[in-house]
XYZ file of C-alpha atoms in Angstrom:
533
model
C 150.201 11.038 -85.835
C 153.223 13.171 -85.965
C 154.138 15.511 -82.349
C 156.737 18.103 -81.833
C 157.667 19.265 -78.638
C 157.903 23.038 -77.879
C 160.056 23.995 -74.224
C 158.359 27.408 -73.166
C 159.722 28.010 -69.682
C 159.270 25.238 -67.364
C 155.835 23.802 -68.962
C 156.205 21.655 -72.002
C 153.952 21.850 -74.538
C 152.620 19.092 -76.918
C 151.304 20.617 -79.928
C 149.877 17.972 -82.580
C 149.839 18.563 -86.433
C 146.738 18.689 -88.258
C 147.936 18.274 -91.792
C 150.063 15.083 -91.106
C 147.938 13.336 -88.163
C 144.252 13.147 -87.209
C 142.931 10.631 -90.333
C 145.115 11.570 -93.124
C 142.962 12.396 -96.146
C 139.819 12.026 -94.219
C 140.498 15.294 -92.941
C 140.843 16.990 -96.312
C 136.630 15.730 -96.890
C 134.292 18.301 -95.923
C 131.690 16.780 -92.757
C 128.409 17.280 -93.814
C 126.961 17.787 -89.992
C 130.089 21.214 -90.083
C 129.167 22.223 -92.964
C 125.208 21.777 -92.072
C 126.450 23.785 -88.527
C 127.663 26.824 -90.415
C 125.175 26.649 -93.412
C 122.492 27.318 -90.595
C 124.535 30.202 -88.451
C 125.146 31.854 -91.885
C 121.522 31.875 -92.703
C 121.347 35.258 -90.997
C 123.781 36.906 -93.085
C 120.977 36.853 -95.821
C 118.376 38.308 -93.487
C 121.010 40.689 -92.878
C 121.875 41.249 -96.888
C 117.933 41.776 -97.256
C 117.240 44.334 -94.700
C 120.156 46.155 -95.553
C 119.536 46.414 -99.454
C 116.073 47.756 -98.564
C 116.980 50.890 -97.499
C 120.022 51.143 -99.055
C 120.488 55.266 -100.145
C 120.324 55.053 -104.087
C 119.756 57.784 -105.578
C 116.278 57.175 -105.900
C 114.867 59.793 -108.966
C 116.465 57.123 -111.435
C 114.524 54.162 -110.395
C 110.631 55.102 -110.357
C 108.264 53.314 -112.914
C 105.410 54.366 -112.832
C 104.072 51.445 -114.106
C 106.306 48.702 -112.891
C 106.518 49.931 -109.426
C 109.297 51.119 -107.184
C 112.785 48.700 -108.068
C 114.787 50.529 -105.908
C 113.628 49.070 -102.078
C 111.504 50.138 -100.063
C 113.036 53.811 -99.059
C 110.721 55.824 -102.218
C 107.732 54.368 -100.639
C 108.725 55.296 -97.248
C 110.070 58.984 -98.190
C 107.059 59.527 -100.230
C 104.214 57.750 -97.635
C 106.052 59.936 -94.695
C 107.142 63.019 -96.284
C 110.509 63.209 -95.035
C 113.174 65.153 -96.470
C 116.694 63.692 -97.866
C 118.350 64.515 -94.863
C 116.484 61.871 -92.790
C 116.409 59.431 -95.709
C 120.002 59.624 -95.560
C 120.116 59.467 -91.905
C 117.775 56.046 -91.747
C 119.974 54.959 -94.380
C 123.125 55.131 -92.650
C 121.904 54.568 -89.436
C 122.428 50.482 -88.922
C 126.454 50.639 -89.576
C 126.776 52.585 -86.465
C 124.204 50.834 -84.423
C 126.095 47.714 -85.840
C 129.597 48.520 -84.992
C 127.672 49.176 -81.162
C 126.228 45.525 -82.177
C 129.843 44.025 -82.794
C 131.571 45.132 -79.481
C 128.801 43.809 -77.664
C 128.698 40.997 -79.480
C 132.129 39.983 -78.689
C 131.479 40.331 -74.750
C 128.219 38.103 -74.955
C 129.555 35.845 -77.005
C 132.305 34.863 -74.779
C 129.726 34.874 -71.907
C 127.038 32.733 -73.085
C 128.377 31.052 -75.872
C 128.403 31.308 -79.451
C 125.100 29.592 -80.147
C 122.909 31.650 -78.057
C 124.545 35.007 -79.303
C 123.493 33.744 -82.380
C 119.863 33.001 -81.312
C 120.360 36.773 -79.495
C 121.151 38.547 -83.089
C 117.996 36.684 -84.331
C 115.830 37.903 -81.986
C 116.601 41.679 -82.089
C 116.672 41.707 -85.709
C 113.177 40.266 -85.378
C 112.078 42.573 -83.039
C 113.695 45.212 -85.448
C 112.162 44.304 -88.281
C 108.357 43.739 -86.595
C 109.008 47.604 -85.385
C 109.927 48.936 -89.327
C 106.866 46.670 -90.475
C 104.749 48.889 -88.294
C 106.275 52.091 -87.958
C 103.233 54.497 -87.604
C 106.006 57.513 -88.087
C 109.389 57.918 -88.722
C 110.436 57.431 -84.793
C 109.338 53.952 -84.715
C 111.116 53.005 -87.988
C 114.464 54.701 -87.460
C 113.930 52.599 -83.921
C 113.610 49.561 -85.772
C 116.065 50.505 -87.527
C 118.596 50.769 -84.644
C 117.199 47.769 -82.921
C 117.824 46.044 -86.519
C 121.437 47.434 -86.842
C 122.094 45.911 -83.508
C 121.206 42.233 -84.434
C 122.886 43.045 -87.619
C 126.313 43.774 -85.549
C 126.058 40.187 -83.179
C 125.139 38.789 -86.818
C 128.719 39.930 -88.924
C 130.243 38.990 -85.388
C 129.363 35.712 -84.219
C 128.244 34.444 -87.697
C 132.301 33.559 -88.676
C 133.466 33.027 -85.873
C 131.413 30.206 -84.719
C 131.883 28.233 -88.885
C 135.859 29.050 -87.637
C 135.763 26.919 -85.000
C 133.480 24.100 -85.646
C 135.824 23.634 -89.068
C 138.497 21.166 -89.775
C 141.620 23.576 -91.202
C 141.422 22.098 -94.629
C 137.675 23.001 -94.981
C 137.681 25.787 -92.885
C 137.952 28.514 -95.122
C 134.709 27.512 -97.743
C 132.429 27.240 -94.512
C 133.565 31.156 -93.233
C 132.915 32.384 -96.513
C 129.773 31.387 -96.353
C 128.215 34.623 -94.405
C 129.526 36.447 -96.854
C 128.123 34.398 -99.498
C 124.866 34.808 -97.573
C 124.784 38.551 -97.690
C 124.752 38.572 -101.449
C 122.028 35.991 -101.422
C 120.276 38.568 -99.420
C 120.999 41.514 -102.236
C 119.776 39.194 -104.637
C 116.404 38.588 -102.677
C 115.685 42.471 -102.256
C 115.639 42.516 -105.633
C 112.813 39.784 -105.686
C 111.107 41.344 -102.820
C 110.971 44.835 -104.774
C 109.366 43.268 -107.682
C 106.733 41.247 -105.166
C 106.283 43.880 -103.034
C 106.407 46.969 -104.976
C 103.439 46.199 -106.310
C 100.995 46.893 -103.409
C 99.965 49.955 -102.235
C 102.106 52.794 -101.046
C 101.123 51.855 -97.559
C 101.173 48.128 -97.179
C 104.283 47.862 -99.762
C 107.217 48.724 -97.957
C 105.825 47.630 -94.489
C 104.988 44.026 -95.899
C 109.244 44.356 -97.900
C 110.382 44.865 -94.514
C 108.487 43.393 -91.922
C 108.378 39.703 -93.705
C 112.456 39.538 -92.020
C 110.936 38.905 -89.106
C 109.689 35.220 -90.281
C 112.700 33.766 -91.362
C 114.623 35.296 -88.166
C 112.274 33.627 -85.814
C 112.667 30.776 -87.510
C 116.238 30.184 -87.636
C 115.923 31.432 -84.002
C 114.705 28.362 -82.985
C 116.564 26.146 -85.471
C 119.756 27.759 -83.751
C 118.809 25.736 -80.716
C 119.388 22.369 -82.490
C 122.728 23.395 -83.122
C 125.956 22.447 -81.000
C 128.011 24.617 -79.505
C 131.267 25.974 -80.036
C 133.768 23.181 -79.079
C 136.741 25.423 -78.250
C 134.079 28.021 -75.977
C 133.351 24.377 -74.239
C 136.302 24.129 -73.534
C 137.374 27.364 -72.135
C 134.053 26.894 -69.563
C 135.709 22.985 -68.605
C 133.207 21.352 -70.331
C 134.913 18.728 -72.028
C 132.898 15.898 -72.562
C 130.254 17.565 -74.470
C 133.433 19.523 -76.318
C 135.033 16.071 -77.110
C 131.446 14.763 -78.483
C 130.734 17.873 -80.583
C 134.151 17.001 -82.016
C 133.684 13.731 -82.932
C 130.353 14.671 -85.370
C 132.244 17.749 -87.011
C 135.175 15.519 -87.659
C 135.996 12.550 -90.101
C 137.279 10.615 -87.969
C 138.149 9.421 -83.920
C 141.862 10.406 -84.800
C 141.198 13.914 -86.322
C 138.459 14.323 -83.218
C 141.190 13.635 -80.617
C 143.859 15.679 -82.038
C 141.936 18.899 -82.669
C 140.476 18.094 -79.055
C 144.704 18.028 -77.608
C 145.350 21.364 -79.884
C 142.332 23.094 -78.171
C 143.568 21.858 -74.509
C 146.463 23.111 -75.193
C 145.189 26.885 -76.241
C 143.580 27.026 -73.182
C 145.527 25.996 -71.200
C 144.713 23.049 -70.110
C 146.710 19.572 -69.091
C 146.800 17.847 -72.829
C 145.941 14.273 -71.056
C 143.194 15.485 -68.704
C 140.191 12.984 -69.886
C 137.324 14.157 -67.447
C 133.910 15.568 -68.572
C 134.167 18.503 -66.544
C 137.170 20.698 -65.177
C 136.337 23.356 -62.841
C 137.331 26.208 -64.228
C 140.732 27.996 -62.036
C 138.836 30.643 -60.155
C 142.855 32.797 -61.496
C 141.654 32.184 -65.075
C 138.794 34.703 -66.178
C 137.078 32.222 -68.799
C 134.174 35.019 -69.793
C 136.155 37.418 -71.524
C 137.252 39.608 -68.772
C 139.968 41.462 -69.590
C 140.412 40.574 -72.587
C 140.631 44.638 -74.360
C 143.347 44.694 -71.262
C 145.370 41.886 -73.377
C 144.300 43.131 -76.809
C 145.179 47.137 -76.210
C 147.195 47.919 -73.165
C 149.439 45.399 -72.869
C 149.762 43.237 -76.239
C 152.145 40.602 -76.788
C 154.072 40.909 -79.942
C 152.365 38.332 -81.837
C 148.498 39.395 -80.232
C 149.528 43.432 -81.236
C 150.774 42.179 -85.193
C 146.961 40.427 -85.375
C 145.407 43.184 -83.950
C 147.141 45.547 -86.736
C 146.108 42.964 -88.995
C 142.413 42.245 -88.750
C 141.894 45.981 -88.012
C 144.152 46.851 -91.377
C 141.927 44.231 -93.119
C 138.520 45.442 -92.240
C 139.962 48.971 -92.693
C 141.075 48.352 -96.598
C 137.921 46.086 -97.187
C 135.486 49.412 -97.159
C 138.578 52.144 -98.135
C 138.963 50.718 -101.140
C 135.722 52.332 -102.683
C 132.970 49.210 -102.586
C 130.440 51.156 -101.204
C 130.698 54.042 -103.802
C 130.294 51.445 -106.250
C 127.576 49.347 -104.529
C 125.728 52.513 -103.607
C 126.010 54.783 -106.630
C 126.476 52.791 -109.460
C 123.303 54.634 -111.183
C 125.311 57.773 -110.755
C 128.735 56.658 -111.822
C 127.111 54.656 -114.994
C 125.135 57.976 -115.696
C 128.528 59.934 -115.875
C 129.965 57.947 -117.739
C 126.646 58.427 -120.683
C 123.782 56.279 -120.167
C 121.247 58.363 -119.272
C 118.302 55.846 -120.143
C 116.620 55.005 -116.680
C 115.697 51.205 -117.759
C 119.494 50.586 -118.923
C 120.803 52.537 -115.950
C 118.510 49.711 -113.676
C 119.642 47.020 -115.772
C 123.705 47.892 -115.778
C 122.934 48.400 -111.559
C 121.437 44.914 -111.102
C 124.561 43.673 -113.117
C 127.270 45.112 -110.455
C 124.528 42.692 -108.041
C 125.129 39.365 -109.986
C 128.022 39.682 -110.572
C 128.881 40.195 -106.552
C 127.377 36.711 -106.069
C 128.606 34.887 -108.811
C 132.066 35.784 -107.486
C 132.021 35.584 -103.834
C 130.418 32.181 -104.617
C 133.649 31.384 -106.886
C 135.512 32.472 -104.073
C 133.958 30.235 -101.311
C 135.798 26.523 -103.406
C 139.130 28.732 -103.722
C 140.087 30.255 -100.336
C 140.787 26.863 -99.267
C 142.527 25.822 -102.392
C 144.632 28.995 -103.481
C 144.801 30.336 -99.845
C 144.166 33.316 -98.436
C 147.258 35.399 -98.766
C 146.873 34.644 -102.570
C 143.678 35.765 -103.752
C 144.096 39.057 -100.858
C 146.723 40.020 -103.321
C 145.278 38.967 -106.828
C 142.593 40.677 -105.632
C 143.614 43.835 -104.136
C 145.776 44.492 -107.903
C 142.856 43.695 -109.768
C 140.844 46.390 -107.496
C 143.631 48.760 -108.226
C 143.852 48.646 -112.265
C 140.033 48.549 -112.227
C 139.811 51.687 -110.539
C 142.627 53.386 -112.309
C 140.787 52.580 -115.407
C 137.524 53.414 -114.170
C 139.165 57.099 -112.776
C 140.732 57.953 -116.443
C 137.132 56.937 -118.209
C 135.689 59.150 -115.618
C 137.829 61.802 -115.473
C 137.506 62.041 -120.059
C 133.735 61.907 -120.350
C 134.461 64.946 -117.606
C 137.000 66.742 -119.801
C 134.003 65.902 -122.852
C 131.595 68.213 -121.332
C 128.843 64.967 -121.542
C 129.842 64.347 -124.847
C 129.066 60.795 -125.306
C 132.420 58.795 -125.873
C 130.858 54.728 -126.515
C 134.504 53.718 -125.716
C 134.868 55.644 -122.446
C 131.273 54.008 -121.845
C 132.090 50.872 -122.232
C 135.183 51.026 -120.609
C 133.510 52.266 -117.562
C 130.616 49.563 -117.411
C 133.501 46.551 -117.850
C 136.003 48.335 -115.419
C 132.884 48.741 -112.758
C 132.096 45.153 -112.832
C 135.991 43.970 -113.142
C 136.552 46.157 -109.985
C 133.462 44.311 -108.062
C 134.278 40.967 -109.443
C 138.309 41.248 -108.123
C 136.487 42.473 -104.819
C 134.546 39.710 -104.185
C 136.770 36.903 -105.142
C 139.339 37.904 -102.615
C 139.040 40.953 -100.356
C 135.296 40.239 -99.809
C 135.314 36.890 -98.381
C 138.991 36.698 -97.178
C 138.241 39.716 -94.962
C 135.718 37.573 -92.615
C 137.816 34.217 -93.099
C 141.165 35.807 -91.820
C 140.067 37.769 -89.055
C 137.871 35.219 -87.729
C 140.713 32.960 -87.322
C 143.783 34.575 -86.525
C 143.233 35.471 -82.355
C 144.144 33.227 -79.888
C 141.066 31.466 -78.361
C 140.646 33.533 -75.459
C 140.763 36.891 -77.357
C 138.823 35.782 -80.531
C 135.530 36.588 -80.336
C 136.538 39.985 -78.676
C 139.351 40.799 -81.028
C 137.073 39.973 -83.790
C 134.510 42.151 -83.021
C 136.957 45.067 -82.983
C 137.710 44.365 -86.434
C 133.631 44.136 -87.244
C 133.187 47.605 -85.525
C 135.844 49.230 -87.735
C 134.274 47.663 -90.942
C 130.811 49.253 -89.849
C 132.597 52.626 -89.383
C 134.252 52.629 -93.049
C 131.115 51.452 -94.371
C 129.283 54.249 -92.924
C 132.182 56.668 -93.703
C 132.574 55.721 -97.441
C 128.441 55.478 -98.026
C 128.058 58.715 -96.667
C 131.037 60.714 -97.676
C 131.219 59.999 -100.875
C 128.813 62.226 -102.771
C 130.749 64.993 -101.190
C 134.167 63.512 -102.334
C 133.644 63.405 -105.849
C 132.060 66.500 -105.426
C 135.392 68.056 -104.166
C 137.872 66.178 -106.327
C 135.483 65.438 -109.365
C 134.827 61.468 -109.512
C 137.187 60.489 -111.629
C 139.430 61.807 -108.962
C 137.438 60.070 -105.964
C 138.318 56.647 -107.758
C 142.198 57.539 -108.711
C 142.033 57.832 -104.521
C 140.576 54.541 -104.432
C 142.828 52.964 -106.449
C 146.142 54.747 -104.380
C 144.312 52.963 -101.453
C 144.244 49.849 -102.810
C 148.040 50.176 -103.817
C 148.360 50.511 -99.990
C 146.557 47.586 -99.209
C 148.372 45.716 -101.609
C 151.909 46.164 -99.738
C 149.890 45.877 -96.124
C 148.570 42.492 -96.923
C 151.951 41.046 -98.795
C 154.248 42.288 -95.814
C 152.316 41.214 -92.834
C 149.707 38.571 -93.459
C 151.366 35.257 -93.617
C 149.198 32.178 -95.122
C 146.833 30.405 -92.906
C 145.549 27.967 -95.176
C 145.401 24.819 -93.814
C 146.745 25.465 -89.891
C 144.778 25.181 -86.968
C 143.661 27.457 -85.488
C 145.709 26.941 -82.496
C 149.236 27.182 -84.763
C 148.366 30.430 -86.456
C 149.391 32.944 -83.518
C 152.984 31.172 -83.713
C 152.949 32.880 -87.061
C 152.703 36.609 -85.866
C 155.076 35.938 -83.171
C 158.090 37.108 -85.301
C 156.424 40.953 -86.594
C 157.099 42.558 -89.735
C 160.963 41.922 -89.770
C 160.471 38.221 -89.562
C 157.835 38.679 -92.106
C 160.048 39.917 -94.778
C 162.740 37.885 -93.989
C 160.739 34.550 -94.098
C 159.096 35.501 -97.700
C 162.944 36.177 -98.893
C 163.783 32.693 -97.934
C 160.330 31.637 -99.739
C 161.818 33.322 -102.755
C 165.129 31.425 -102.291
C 163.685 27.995 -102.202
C 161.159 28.715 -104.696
C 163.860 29.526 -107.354
């Protein structure tokens, strides 16, 4: 086991290396009881994926069979059951992004209050009580208050989710297991698709009731399945409990030597003497070890390296949604009926396509973040997003210029540009988004600083869904996705300048590589140049 010595002030600091100590290549094997840990706390991403596919705001004339039944979730049944007007669909629609990014901040408080576990088994229980409420709804103020109460559990959900498979990981694993939300969330997509075709079948009144109501099962049940899971190790630690810390560390690791230098790193982080062996430390009454002013540390007075993460998991979340997903996600009918095919059963069919091929991508994604790294595929990805949409913009903006005369190339090239765009999307910016940002705080300001990031992902995704019909309105659509693709351009240079690789650290060494901002960014990939040539 390898130790370097770092002289900050008068305390020294022993800070142990976790790709040349703790169990060699044991380390680089994935522990099944981790893995099992995060497979569980990501099993509410795809309640989360469900519910929100439901009611997503398609537009919904193009998907009505009269004979198949509604495959377009459950808002036809509920516009046409309670006779309310677009406005309010549009309203219900949007309405769980900005209860969520509520959801998020609060998240981040309770989190670091009661744990990570039990804000887990929280989100589960108001997204069950959410969904019960929409599975009832006599009238359209009980469902838009299930939906709030749902967009609440859906913001502690995208919160805590992450964060908790960050720090029950080993580094060289750590990535695949925080993708795995994300990978949940398409799962989700994928079973609202099911659900319409199971569901849509009943009658007007039982059918969308039953589609969302039947969320509430699964989220009681992983409610109490959460309880069988261990807590955060490093949130141990920050309370002074660490003999249970030390014993959680020793299942979720490969071996005693990996389990007793992650334990050291996570000492260190918070603060705590490195050789101090007792079960319990009583926490210094100085410290504030529940998240107390931690915005104080985050906002007002920032060090260098905490305000350069800040910028970044903000800037991340920010680009994730600016970059046009939702237009895509959302109106893909539309955009595929611009482009010329107007038959509704091919219009379904080239929709469900963009939904596949979402999944089959973020699940490609999950075995290369830890392989490629995240830096990487952020930027393969983000100029993949970019030509796509360029491409997708000058189809557009001919068929336009055609007068809806049909052009089979510009069709084409719109259909394979659509699902190029989603496929560079969800091989990189998708899933790095949640991996980065979940690990990149210090300790003490993770969960917190996290859920800023989650509340500004909300807010784009409720800006984007809901401005976007206007947008292309104003600047024709083609135009809407040449903006798209200047955005992505942006994100491009954002990511290559200031996010330096993480692959592989722990997570108690990343913050050391902020510390130097943007000039020691640039200067540090010019010497990577160098020695690379």
């Amino acid at each position: 086991m390898r130790e370097r010595i770092k002289e900050t002030g008068r305390e020294i600091i022993i800070m142990v290396s976790m790709e040349s100590g703790g169990g060699g290549q044991n380390q680089k094997k994935l522990n099944k009881y981790a893995a099992g840990c995060s497979i569980v706390a990501s099993l509410i991403s795809i309640i989360f994926g469900y519910g929100e596919f439901l009611l997503l705001p398609f537009p919904l004339e193009y998907f009505h069979f009269s004979d198949t039944g509604v495959m377009s979730g459950a808002m036809i049944f509920i516009k046409e059951e309670l006779k309310i007007h677009d406005s309010k669909v549009e309203v219900l629609a949007g309405i769980l992004n900005i209860c969520a990014l509520f959801g998020s901040l609060l998240a981040g408080r309770t989190s670091d209050y009661i744990g990570r576990r039990y804000t887990i088994f929280v989100a589960c229980i108001i997204f069950m009580l959410g969904s019960i409420l929409m599975g009832y709804a006599p009238d359209f103020g009980v469902l838009m208050a299930g939906r709030c109460t749902a967009g609440i559990g859906v913001g502690f959900a995208l919160m805590i989710a992450p964060v908790y498979s960050a720090e029950i990981s080993s580094p060289s694993y750590r990535g695949f297991l925080t993708c795995l939300p994300e990978l949940g969330i398409s799962i989700g997509v994928l079973l609202g698709y099911i659900s319409n075709v199971a569901f849509g079948k009943l009658s007007l009144k039982l059918g969308w009731r039953m589609m969302l109501g039947v969320a509430a099962i699964p989220s009681l049940a992983l409610a109490i399945g959460i309880l069988n899971m261990p807590e955060s190790p490093r949130w141990l630690v920050m309370e002074g409990r660490l003999g249970e810390a030390k014993k959680i560390l020793c299942r979720v690791s490969n071996s005693e030597e990996e389990a007793e230098a992650r334990f050291r790193d996570i000492k260190v982080a918070a603060g705590m003497d490195v050789n101090c062996n007792d079960d319990f430390v009583k926490p210094d009454p100085q410290k504030k070890t529940h998240g107390e002013g931690v915005w104080k540390e985050l906002i007002l007075r920032p060090t260098p390296a905490v305000r350069w993460i800040l910028i970044a998991a903000v800037g991340i979340h920010f680009f994730e949604h600016a970059v046009g997903i939702e237009a895509v996600i959302l109106y893909s009918p539309r955009i595929f009926k611009k482009a010329g095919i107007v038959d509704k059963e091919k219009l379904l069919l080239a929709s469900v396509g963009v939904g596949l091929t979402k999944f089959v991508f973020v699940f490609i994604s999950t075995f290369l973040v830890d392989r490629v790294g995240r830096r990487r595929l952020l930027l393969v990805s983000t100029s993949g997003i970019a030509a796509a949409l360029a491409v997708l913009g000058a189809c557009l903006t001919i068929v336009e210029d055609h007068h809806g005369k049909q052009l089979v190339w510009a069709l084409s090239l719109s259909i394979i540009s659509t699902y190029t765009f989603v496929a560079f999307f969800n091989i990189g910016l998708a899933p790095v988004t949640w991996v980065y940002s979940s690990e990149i705080f210090p300790l003490k300001l993770r969960a917190q600083g996290y859920s800023i990031g989650v509340a500004v992902n909300r807010l784009m995704n409720a800006t984007i869904s809901m401005s976007f019909l206007s947008l292309y309105e104003a600047i024709t659509i083609g135009g809407a996705f040449f903006l798209f693709a200047g955005i992505s351009v942006l994100a491009w240079f954002f990511f290559y300048f200031l996010f330096p690789e993480t692959k592989g650290r722990s997570l108690e060494d990343i913050e050391e590589l902020f510390s130097k901002g943007i000039r020691g960014r640039v200067e540090g990939l010019a010497m990577q140049r160098r020695s690379d040539m």
